[in-house]
Amino acid sequence: MVQLDTPVQFVKGIGPQIAKTLAEKRIAIVEDLLYHLPFRYEDRLHPRALTDLTPGEMASVIAEVRGTVLLRTRSMPIFEMTVGQNLSTLKCMWFHGTYLEGKFRPGQMVALYGKVEPSRSTRNFKMIQPQFEILPEDADDETRLLEVGRITPVYESLSGSRLASRWIRRIVYNLLEELRGQVPETLPAALLARLNMPCREESLRAVHFPPAGTPMSLLQASATAAHKRLIFEELFYLECGLELKRRKMKERAGFAFETNDKVREAIRQILPFHPTTAQKRALGEIVSDMRKPSPMRRLLQGDVGSGKTIVALQAMLVVIENGCQAALMAPTEILATQHYLAARKVLEKSSRKYRIVLLTGSLDDEKKKLARRRIFHGEADLVIGTHALIEEKVDFANLGVVVVDEQHRFGVLQRFRLMKKPNAAEPDVLVMTATPIPRTLALSLYGDLDLSVLDELPPGRTPIVTKQVSDERAEDVWKLLRDQVKRGHQAYIVYPVIEGPKDDQPELDFAPPDTQEDTKPAKKSSTAKTQKKTTSLFEKPTLKSATEMYENLRATHLSGLRLGLLHGRLDADEKEVIMRRFQRGEIDVLISTTVIEVGVDVPNASVMVIEHAERFGLAQLHQLRGRVGRGAARSYCILMTGGKISPQAEERLAAMVRTQNGFELAELDLQLRGPGEFFGTRQAGLPDFRVANLVRDRVLLELAKEESSRFVEHADAEATEDEKKRVWARLREAWQRRYGLVEAG
Ligand code: ADP
Ligand code: MG
């Protein structure tokens, strides 16, 4: 008897060999196969008449093969096939189509799916590289049932042409038949009834073999009731787990800090300006967490320049005034150093002397040792350093709060470990991120964190003028730059690489987004043969580099100005010296790689020039632009382009020119790249969904969140004992098996 958890190897038609192949696609048990959903559907119940097609549309047709020919043109072999229905015909072409020779015979019926292209002869249209399926001639019952005369599911192949749609259809169909009436429900019946959602078995059946009459538009958009139910189910279990984690955290022992007059006075003394409403609100939320006896786990989200740092400093002061230590972790040494200098400056204004310790890798061993000793003996109130250092090697006397400045790098919290003495209270944690991810997404990614948002910039900012210019107009750009320097301002020029082309460019700070896009193999296996031409894009085009341009500009267009060069391969001391000189205004123009992107704050800088802007991702561009426009003066962001610009790059640049709103840009970035790339890799903690899609399914995510917290709160209201047991069991399974998210200690 087949069950959902039966290993696929024991399914009829699958043996150990195929099971091995499937395992590579993370399909191990029957349930995995059933959740391998079609990525599109063809209406073969109402196939289109050839006379009825419109150029430009995507159409699926069933027609008879009339003839084929392999044309050997000078540039490439083209396989042509003519298909027909009665007197009308349609021509199909496949470039580099040698592999199709001998595949079709006249008289065969084929199902084709592709874009309808106008053809020179008026009546007949063309399809270029359509997807196709040869329909079996002497149709047995099963064929008639699965392939034609119905809405047919089309699947992403599980292994080339062998385990393609036809194969999957049969396997899945047989499984669903065998399991009829046996697919256990995963959600409480009352919940489904209230949400008006179909049961699990019915949903699985309907997504694989939609009943006649299901609107094609809903199917293609994964928006049928059946789809929604399966998506909801997946998100419900994600959110349930997150909800439980949040609750568990509330039960753990932390500090309950006090906010009395003494604390308030300490904060008042250091405030360099009137906080914005958003800053006040965020601090209020943070402090309210800190007063509670459970440890705080909060995410402070705010666009570049929204003023997160001072909020964090205030929160840390609360802790210090309560007699505990505070730690601030930054992603890079430059940033840690900058935070250190800024904190010193701000805290100097206090009547109390705070003991601040900087702990970075570039300190010599003797100094590191000393710093650690002071931290261990409680002779440091505020410890500032890089993630790595503080996470691993430091023993605190009495750590009360950790602030993680992770900017747009994700996943720190998952890896987050601090040495904690047994039985000691757990420190509060505040994570700061500059990535303006939409709220619902933030909540599911950082689902075990509470969220505060700085949705307001401090006053007095002038919008940044953003321009896209070709590097043929570089002269004008250098002139603008000289003018700005003459007015007493400073500028950045950013390059994608450190040195010239022979260099292997090992620097971590640059991953060219375009090479990723262009060389990623297209998804559909049937077009694999056409992808050869893309390999040439692996060749590195010549890029201007920071080092070369530093020399070049110093000798030419920017001679006479004080230039500085900054990149990740300088040692930490050198970096720090350069950064400080720039901060003090001793350098007019800082020529750099993206090392400056994270959090650098020099309000006097008014120009950001980014060369090869087409090579940068949207998030990066936005971060870089955020380095200027921090003072009252008008600022400029010049996106210089040189070389080939892909349509996606063009779209990114246009968006940068159009808007300065980080949320809008993030939204677009998410759409252009998809959640996987947007958030980085799997290790960034993004769950690996099988049916849900965080971009498409926001509404369902919101619903799942509401419903899961309701369920966790009052499970009894809508679920029987048995249902509850099954939900918890599945929750455990889902979290271990699918999301790979392990309970944080
Ligand atoms: P981010 O959120 O990117 O870390 P910062 O904390 O570096 O932003 O703040 C950006 C700049 O705005 C800093 O120069 C900071 O001093 C200034 N700033 C922050 N809050 C305010 C405020 N309420 N009024 C005026 N300036 C502020
Ligand atoms: Mg910052």
Coordinates of N, CA, C and O in Angstrom, one line a residue, residues 271-277 279-280 458-459:
L271 N 21.7 63.1 23.4 CA 21.0 63.2 22.1 C 21.5 64.5 21.3 O 21.4 65.6 21.8
P272 N 22.1 64.2 20.1 CA 22.6 65.4 19.4 C 21.5 66.2 18.6 O 21.8 67.2 18.1
F273 N 20.3 65.6 18.5 CA 19.3 66.3 17.7 C 17.9 65.8 18.2 O 17.8 64.9 19.0
H274 N 16.9 66.5 17.7 CA 15.6 66.0 18.0 C 15.3 64.7 17.2 O 15.4 64.7 16.0
P275 N 15.0 63.7 17.9 CA 14.7 62.4 17.1 C 13.4 62.6 16.3 O 12.5 63.4 16.6
T276 N 13.3 61.9 15.2 CA 12.1 61.9 14.4 C 11.0 61.1 15.1 O 11.3 60.4 16.1
T277 N 9.8 61.3 14.7 CA 8.7 60.6 15.2 C 9.0 59.1 15.1 O 8.7 58.3 16.1
Q279 N 11.9 57.5 15.0 CA 12.9 57.1 15.9 C 12.3 57.0 17.4 O 12.7 56.1 18.1
K280 N 11.5 58.0 17.7 CA 10.9 57.9 19.0 C 10.0 56.7 19.2 O 10.1 56.0 20.2
P458 N 15.4 61.7 8.7 CA 15.5 62.9 9.5 C 15.3 64.2 8.6 O 15.5 64.1 7.4
P459 N 14.9 65.3 9.2 CA 14.6 66.4 8.4 C 15.8 67.1 7.8 O 16.9 66.8 8.1

